[in-house]
Structures are given as C-alpha cells and as structure tokens.
Amino acid sequence: WGALGHTTVAYIASSLVAPSTQTYFQALLNNNTDAYLAGVATWADSFRYTSAGRWSAPLHFIDAEDNPPVSCGVVYNRDCPIKGCVIGAIGNYTKRILDNEVSHYEKYIAAKFLVHFIGDIHQPLHDENLDIGGNGISVNFTGIPTNLHAIWDTNMPEKLVGSYSYAAAAKWAATLTAAIKTGAYKAETKAWLQGMDLNDPISSALTWASEANAFVCTTVMPQGVNAVRGQELSGAYYLAAVPVIQLQVARAGYRLAAWLDLIANGVK
Ligand code: DCM
Ligand code: DCM
Ligand code: DCM
Ligand code: ZN
Ligand code: ZN
C-alpha cells in the first residue's frame, strides 16, 4: 500500500487494541499521542530507499510463483527466498519483540517494521510474482500512465477517500472501524482471527498472504494479464476493486490490533 493505506491500517489498529497494548507500544515507540502507530506506518518505505536500508526491500512482499488467473496460491518454502519475504519478516520481527535478550532499540525497529508489513501482506499484489507483483503491467488510471501495482497501492485508495493526509487516513479508519465494530464486517471478524497463533507467526502470516493472493485470481486479473495491460482502469475495474481494497485494509487493521495484543500480553 501507499502512505494512505498504511496510515489507515495503523489508525484502525490503534482504535481496537487493549489499553495495556496501547501503553506498551506507546512506550516502545516513544509517542503518547493517538498517532503512535500511524506515525511509524510508512517508515519502512522511506528506509528501504536509503542505502543503509536497501536490504529490507524484499521484506515488503512475497513473490508467489502461482499462475493467475488459472490458479492462485502461496507456498512458503517455494516462494520465500534466502533474501527474505514479508511472511518471514513478520515472523522474525514478532520474535524479536518477544525476546528478552533484544535491546529496546531493536524492539523499536521491529515494531515499526511489523506495523508496516502486516499492512503490505494484505495488498493482493504484494503476494504475487507475476510481472514483479504487477509493477511490470502498464495501465492507465484517469488518463495517466502507471502500472497495476501502483493503482492498487495508491491510485485506487486515493480515488476512494482523497489524497494522502493523516486526516484522510483517520477518517477512512473511522469508517472501517465502525464497520468492524457494528456494521457490515461485524459478523465476519471472528473468522478473520482463524489461523492466528503467536507461537507460529509463519503459518499465521501464510494464512493472511494466501487469502490476499486469492484476490489476484478473482479481482486483480480475473481475465488474465492481457485483459488489463494498457487498459484504462478507473471505471468498471475500479468499482470491482473497491470492496476488496476496503476489506483488505479493514482486515489488516483488525489483525494488526489482535497481533499487537498478543505480543503485549506475551512480553509481560
Ligand atoms: N515511495 C517512497 N519513496 C520513494 C518512492 C516511493 O516512500 N522514493 C513510496 C511510494 C509508495 C510506496 O513507497 O506509496 C510503495 O511501497 P510499498 O507498497 O512497499 O509500501
Ligand atoms: N536497522 C538496524 N537494525 C535492524 C533493522 C534496521 O540497524 N535490525 C536500521 C534502522 C535504522 C537504522 O538501522 O533506521 C539506523 O538507525 P537510525 O535511523 O535511528 O539512525
Ligand atoms: N513489490 C512487490 N513485489 C516485487 C517487487 C516490488 O510487491 N517483486 C512492491 C514494493 C513496492 C512496489 O512494488 O510497493 C514498488 O517496488 P519498487 O519501488 O521496488 O519498484
Ligand atoms: Zn506496494
Ligand atoms: Zn511496503
């Protein structure tokens, strides 16, 4: 996701976590405001474009070598290379926060990565190898040449709620949090926690990646790459994508809150 998606995920999570979780992460992140998670949500994207942070670029995604739209699927041992992937990263940084031997500074870095990566793993094209996660698929959006990955990260969320600002993200988060607590998502939130186990972060994250990757076959390119390549996607394509974007951002925020609750309980 772009900055809007990541900041929204963080705001959803901060309105759902337990009070003791808020206390723990406000101290770890040294930020006592409501934006303690939102304020670090995009750090990992700035870091990976620095020379000191280049190593972390592969941790934002997993290149599932499936065959959309005929067959989708993520296989951890096949798809996560030595250089790392988003599933392995969620596992490693979760363990680091729980480890008593790890310094406060390293836990602070780990928390910043986790807030970001639990967002990215819910973006369907972050769980897909084809054409570099869609970066190599040229498309147009409102007349502007771009690529399929970028419209899922940024153009479609911004068309939905407005250009990026903390206020726009907070407002979108409030809408999705209401859907989670009392609205359209309420009945399904219990199912969103299925497969989540702090003792097995890899299989937990694989559940989230597999679910997001399935949308590559059903929504991102249901008729294959050639049906989207070179096309204007701000019309019918956008309308079909919106419910999936809303759902995936909501799930990411809800699961980030639940995961941080488990971690804060685990470190006590
Ligand atoms: N980005 C950035 N710095 C750059 C180029 C891009 O921060 N020099 C941001 C723009 C996108 C985001 O990276 O919103 C995409 O990264 P990801 O989807 O991995 O979060
Ligand atoms: N960094 C690190 N060790 C890790 C992960 C990340 O040192 N395991 C990075 C994060 C910091 C950078 O090192 O941005 C240097 O720290 P600072 O930016 O606070 O000077
Ligand atoms: N990306 C991805 N899968 C890849 C390569 C990149 O999901 N195999 C993501 C990371 C960024 C966006 O695509 O969100 C652009 O990446 P970059 O800035 O590395 O081109
Ligand atoms: Zn992206
Ligand atoms: Zn990212």
Coordinates of C-alpha atoms and ligand atoms in Angstrom, one line a residue:
W1 CA 0.0 0.0 0.0
G2 CA 1.0 3.6 -0.3
A3 CA 1.1 6.0 2.6
L4 CA -2.7 6.4 2.8
G5 CA -3.3 2.6 3.1
H6 CA -0.6 2.1 5.7
T7 CA -1.6 5.0 7.9
T8 CA -5.3 3.9 7.7
V9 CA -4.3 0.3 8.8
A10 CA -2.4 1.8 11.8
Y11 CA -5.3 4.1 12.9
I12 CA -7.7 1.2 12.7
A13 CA -5.4 -0.9 14.9
S14 CA -4.9 1.9 17.4
S15 CA -8.6 2.2 18.0
L16 CA -9.0 -1.6 18.5
V17 CA -6.1 -2.6 20.8
A18 CA -6.5 -3.2 24.5
P19 CA -5.5 -0.3 26.8
S20 CA -2.4 -2.3 28.1
T21 CA -1.3 -2.8 24.5
Q22 CA -1.5 0.9 23.8
T23 CA 0.5 1.6 26.9
Y24 CA 3.2 -0.9 25.9
F25 CA 3.6 0.3 22.3
Q26 CA 3.3 4.0 23.2
A27 CA 6.3 3.4 25.4
L28 CA 8.2 1.3 22.9
L29 CA 7.6 3.9 20.1
N30 CA 8.1 6.9 22.5
N31 CA 4.9 8.5 21.3
N32 CA 2.0 9.2 23.7
T33 CA -0.4 10.5 21.1
D34 CA -3.2 8.7 19.2
A35 CA -0.9 8.6 16.2
Y36 CA 1.7 6.3 17.9
L37 CA 1.2 3.6 15.3
A38 CA 0.2 5.9 12.4
G39 CA 3.3 7.9 12.9
V40 CA 5.6 4.9 12.1
A41 CA 3.4 3.2 9.5
T42 CA 5.3 4.4 6.4
W43 CA 8.9 4.4 8.0
A44 CA 9.7 1.1 6.3
D45 CA 9.1 2.6 2.8
S46 CA 11.4 5.5 3.5
F47 CA 14.1 3.2 5.0
R48 CA 14.2 0.8 2.0
Y49 CA 15.0 3.7 -0.4
T50 CA 18.1 4.6 1.7
S51 CA 21.5 2.9 1.0
A52 CA 21.5 1.6 4.6
G53 CA 18.0 0.1 4.2
R54 CA 18.2 -1.5 0.7
W55 CA 18.5 -5.0 2.2
S56 CA 14.9 -4.6 3.6
A57 CA 13.2 -4.1 0.2
P58 CA 12.4 -7.8 -0.3
L59 CA 10.7 -7.9 3.1
H60 CA 7.7 -5.9 1.8
F61 CA 6.3 -8.8 -0.4
I62 CA 6.3 -12.5 -1.2
D63 CA 6.6 -13.4 -4.9
A64 CA 4.2 -16.3 -5.1
E65 CA 5.0 -18.4 -8.2
D66 CA 1.4 -19.3 -9.0
N67 CA -0.4 -19.0 -12.3
P68 CA -3.2 -16.4 -12.2
P69 CA -6.0 -16.3 -13.1
V70 CA -6.0 -20.1 -13.6
S71 CA -4.5 -21.0 -10.2
C72 CA -3.5 -18.9 -7.2
G73 CA -1.6 -19.9 -4.1
V74 CA 1.3 -19.2 -1.8
V75 CA 3.8 -21.9 -0.8
Y76 CA 6.2 -20.6 1.8
N77 CA 9.1 -22.9 1.0
R78 CA 8.8 -22.3 -2.7
D79 CA 8.1 -18.5 -2.6
C80 CA 10.2 -17.1 0.2
P81 CA 13.9 -16.9 -0.9
I82 CA 17.1 -16.6 1.2
K83 CA 17.0 -12.8 0.9
G84 CA 13.6 -12.9 2.8
C85 CA 10.0 -12.1 2.3
V86 CA 7.1 -10.5 4.1
I87 CA 6.0 -13.7 5.8
G88 CA 9.5 -14.4 7.2
A89 CA 9.8 -10.8 8.2
I90 CA 6.6 -10.9 10.2
G91 CA 7.9 -14.0 11.9
N92 CA 11.3 -12.5 12.7
Y93 CA 10.2 -9.1 14.0
T94 CA 7.5 -10.7 16.1
K95 CA 10.1 -13.0 17.8
R96 CA 12.4 -10.0 18.2
I97 CA 9.8 -8.0 20.3
L98 CA 9.1 -11.1 22.4
D99 CA 12.8 -11.8 23.1
N100 CA 14.1 -10.6 26.5
E101 CA 17.7 -10.6 25.1
V102 CA 16.9 -8.0 22.5
S103 CA 17.6 -4.3 23.1
H104 CA 14.9 -1.6 23.4
Y105 CA 16.2 0.0 20.2
E106 CA 15.9 -3.3 18.2
K107 CA 12.4 -3.8 19.5
Y108 CA 11.5 -0.3 18.4
I109 CA 12.8 -1.1 14.9
A110 CA 10.9 -4.4 15.0
A111 CA 7.6 -2.7 16.0
K112 CA 8.0 -0.1 13.1
F113 CA 8.5 -3.0 10.6
L114 CA 5.6 -5.0 11.9
V115 CA 3.1 -2.2 11.7
H116 CA 4.1 -1.8 8.0
F117 CA 4.4 -5.4 7.0
I118 CA 1.0 -6.5 8.4
G119 CA -0.4 -3.8 6.1
D120 CA 1.6 -4.9 3.0
I121 CA 0.8 -8.6 3.3
H122 CA -2.9 -7.7 2.8
Q123 CA -2.3 -6.0 -0.6
P124 CA -3.0 -8.8 -3.1
L125 CA -0.1 -7.8 -5.5
H126 CA 2.4 -8.0 -2.6
D127 CA 1.6 -11.8 -2.6
E128 CA 2.2 -12.3 -6.3
N129 CA 5.3 -12.9 -8.5
L130 CA 3.7 -12.2 -11.9
D131 CA 5.4 -9.2 -13.7
I132 CA 7.1 -8.2 -10.5
G133 CA 3.9 -8.0 -8.4
G134 CA 2.2 -6.2 -11.3
N135 CA 4.8 -3.4 -11.4
G136 CA 5.6 -4.5 -15.0
I137 CA 2.0 -4.3 -16.2
S138 CA 1.4 -0.9 -17.7
V139 CA -2.1 0.5 -17.3
N140 CA -3.8 3.9 -17.4
F141 CA -5.7 5.5 -14.5
T142 CA -7.8 8.6 -15.1
G143 CA -5.8 9.1 -18.3
I144 CA -2.4 8.9 -16.5
P145 CA 0.1 6.1 -17.5
T146 CA 1.1 4.0 -14.5
N147 CA 1.2 0.3 -13.5
L148 CA -1.2 -2.2 -12.0
H149 CA 0.8 -2.5 -8.7
A150 CA 0.7 1.3 -8.2
I151 CA -3.0 1.7 -8.7
W152 CA -3.7 -1.0 -6.0
D153 CA -1.1 0.6 -3.7
T154 CA -2.2 4.3 -4.2
N155 CA -4.4 5.5 -7.0
M156 CA -7.5 3.4 -6.2
P157 CA -7.4 4.1 -2.4
E158 CA -6.9 7.8 -3.1
K159 CA -9.7 7.9 -5.6
L160 CA -11.9 6.4 -2.9
V161 CA -11.1 8.7 0.0
G162 CA -9.0 11.6 -1.3
S163 CA -5.3 12.2 -1.4
Y164 CA -3.0 11.2 1.4
S165 CA -3.1 13.1 4.7
Y166 CA -3.3 12.0 8.4
A167 CA -6.8 13.4 8.4
A168 CA -7.9 11.4 5.3
A169 CA -6.4 8.3 6.8
A170 CA -8.1 8.9 10.2
K171 CA -11.4 9.4 8.6
W172 CA -11.2 6.3 6.4
A173 CA -10.1 4.4 9.5
A174 CA -13.1 5.6 11.5
T175 CA -15.4 4.4 8.7
L176 CA -13.8 0.9 8.6
T177 CA -13.6 0.6 12.4
A178 CA -17.3 1.3 12.6
A179 CA -17.9 -1.4 10.0
I180 CA -15.8 -3.8 12.1
K181 CA -17.4 -2.9 15.5
T182 CA -21.1 -2.6 14.5
G183 CA -21.5 -2.7 10.7
A184 CA -21.0 -4.8 7.6
Y185 CA -17.9 -6.6 8.8
K186 CA -19.1 -7.4 12.4
A187 CA -20.3 -10.9 11.6
E188 CA -17.1 -12.0 9.9
T189 CA -14.4 -10.5 12.2
K190 CA -14.3 -13.7 14.3
A191 CA -13.3 -15.6 11.2
W192 CA -10.6 -13.1 10.5
L193 CA -8.7 -14.4 13.5
Q194 CA -8.7 -18.0 12.3
G195 CA -5.2 -19.4 11.9
M196 CA -3.7 -16.7 14.1
D197 CA -1.2 -18.2 16.6
L198 CA 1.6 -16.1 18.2
N199 CA 3.6 -19.4 18.7
D200 CA 3.5 -19.9 14.9
P201 CA 3.9 -16.5 13.2
I202 CA 4.9 -18.0 9.9
S203 CA 1.7 -20.1 9.5
S204 CA -0.4 -17.1 10.8
A205 CA 1.2 -14.8 8.1
L206 CA 0.8 -17.5 5.5
T207 CA -2.9 -17.6 6.2
W208 CA -3.1 -13.8 5.6
A209 CA -0.9 -14.0 2.4
S210 CA -2.9 -16.9 0.9
E211 CA -6.2 -15.1 1.4
A212 CA -4.9 -11.9 -0.2
N213 CA -3.2 -13.7 -3.0
A214 CA -6.6 -15.4 -3.9
F215 CA -7.9 -12.0 -4.9
V216 CA -5.2 -11.9 -7.7
C217 CA -7.3 -14.6 -9.5
T218 CA -10.7 -13.3 -8.7
T219 CA -10.4 -9.5 -8.7
V220 CA -6.9 -8.2 -9.8
M221 CA -6.8 -10.1 -13.1
P222 CA -9.8 -12.4 -13.4
Q223 CA -9.5 -12.4 -17.2
G224 CA -5.7 -12.6 -17.2
V225 CA -2.9 -10.0 -17.7
N226 CA -3.8 -9.2 -21.3
A227 CA -7.3 -8.0 -20.3
V228 CA -5.8 -5.3 -18.1
R229 CA -2.5 -4.4 -19.8
G230 CA -2.7 -1.0 -21.5
Q231 CA -6.3 -0.5 -20.3
E232 CA -8.0 2.5 -18.6
L233 CA -8.9 1.0 -15.1
S234 CA -10.6 3.9 -13.3
G235 CA -14.1 2.8 -14.4
A236 CA -15.6 -0.7 -14.0
Y237 CA -12.3 -2.2 -12.9
Y238 CA -12.0 0.3 -10.1
L239 CA -15.6 -0.3 -8.9
A240 CA -15.0 -4.0 -8.7
A241 CA -11.7 -3.4 -6.8
V242 CA -13.1 -1.1 -4.2
P243 CA -14.9 -3.7 -2.0
V244 CA -11.7 -5.8 -1.9
I245 CA -9.5 -2.8 -1.0
Q246 CA -11.9 -1.8 1.8
L247 CA -12.0 -5.4 3.1
Q248 CA -8.2 -5.9 3.0
V249 CA -7.4 -2.6 4.7
A250 CA -10.0 -3.4 7.4
R251 CA -8.7 -6.9 7.9
A252 CA -5.1 -5.6 8.1
G253 CA -6.1 -3.1 10.8
Y254 CA -8.1 -5.7 12.8
R255 CA -5.3 -8.3 12.6
L256 CA -2.6 -5.8 13.5
A257 CA -4.6 -4.9 16.6
A258 CA -5.0 -8.5 17.5
W259 CA -1.3 -9.3 16.8
L260 CA -0.1 -6.4 18.9
D261 CA -2.5 -7.5 21.8
L262 CA -0.9 -11.0 21.7
I263 CA 2.6 -9.5 21.7
A264 CA 1.9 -7.1 24.5
N265 CA 0.5 -10.0 26.6
G266 CA 3.4 -12.2 25.6
V267 CA 6.1 -9.8 26.8
K268 CA 4.6 -9.4 30.3
Ligands
DCM1 N1 7.9 5.6 -2.1 C1 8.8 6.2 -1.2 N2 10.0 6.7 -1.6 C2 10.3 6.7 -2.9 C3 9.4 6.0 -3.8 C4 8.3 5.5 -3.4 O1 8.5 6.3 0.0 N3 11.5 7.2 -3.3 C5 6.7 5.0 -1.6 C6 5.5 5.4 -2.5 C7 4.6 4.2 -2.4 C8 5.3 3.2 -1.5 O2 6.7 3.6 -1.5 O3 3.4 4.7 -1.7 C9 5.1 1.8 -2.1 O4 5.8 0.9 -1.2 P1 5.0 -0.4 -0.5 O5 3.8 -0.8 -1.3 O6 6.1 -1.5 -0.4 O7 4.6 0.1 0.9
DCM2 N1 18.1 -1.1 11.3 C1 19.1 -1.7 12.1 N2 19.0 -3.0 12.5 C2 17.9 -3.7 12.1 C3 16.9 -3.1 11.4 C4 17.1 -1.9 11.0 O1 20.0 -1.0 12.5 N3 17.8 -5.0 12.5 C5 18.2 0.3 10.8 C6 17.0 1.1 11.3 C7 17.6 2.4 11.5 C8 19.0 2.4 11.0 O2 19.3 1.0 11.2 O3 16.8 3.4 10.7 C9 19.9 3.3 11.7 O4 19.2 3.9 12.9 P1 18.7 5.5 12.9 O5 17.9 5.7 11.7 O6 17.9 5.6 14.2 O7 20.0 6.3 12.9
DCM3 N1 7.0 -5.0 -5.0 C1 6.3 -6.2 -4.9 N2 6.8 -7.3 -5.5 C2 8.0 -7.3 -6.1 C3 8.7 -6.1 -6.2 C4 8.2 -4.9 -5.6 O1 5.2 -6.3 -4.3 N3 8.5 -8.4 -6.6 C5 6.3 -3.8 -4.4 C6 7.1 -3.0 -3.4 C7 6.6 -1.6 -3.7 C8 6.3 -1.6 -5.1 O2 6.1 -2.9 -5.5 O3 5.3 -1.5 -3.0 C9 7.3 -0.9 -6.0 O4 8.5 -1.5 -5.7 P1 9.9 -0.8 -6.1 O5 9.9 0.5 -5.5 O6 11.0 -1.8 -5.5 O7 9.9 -0.9 -7.6
ZN4 ZN 3.2 -1.9 -3.0
ZN5 ZN 5.8 -1.6 1.9

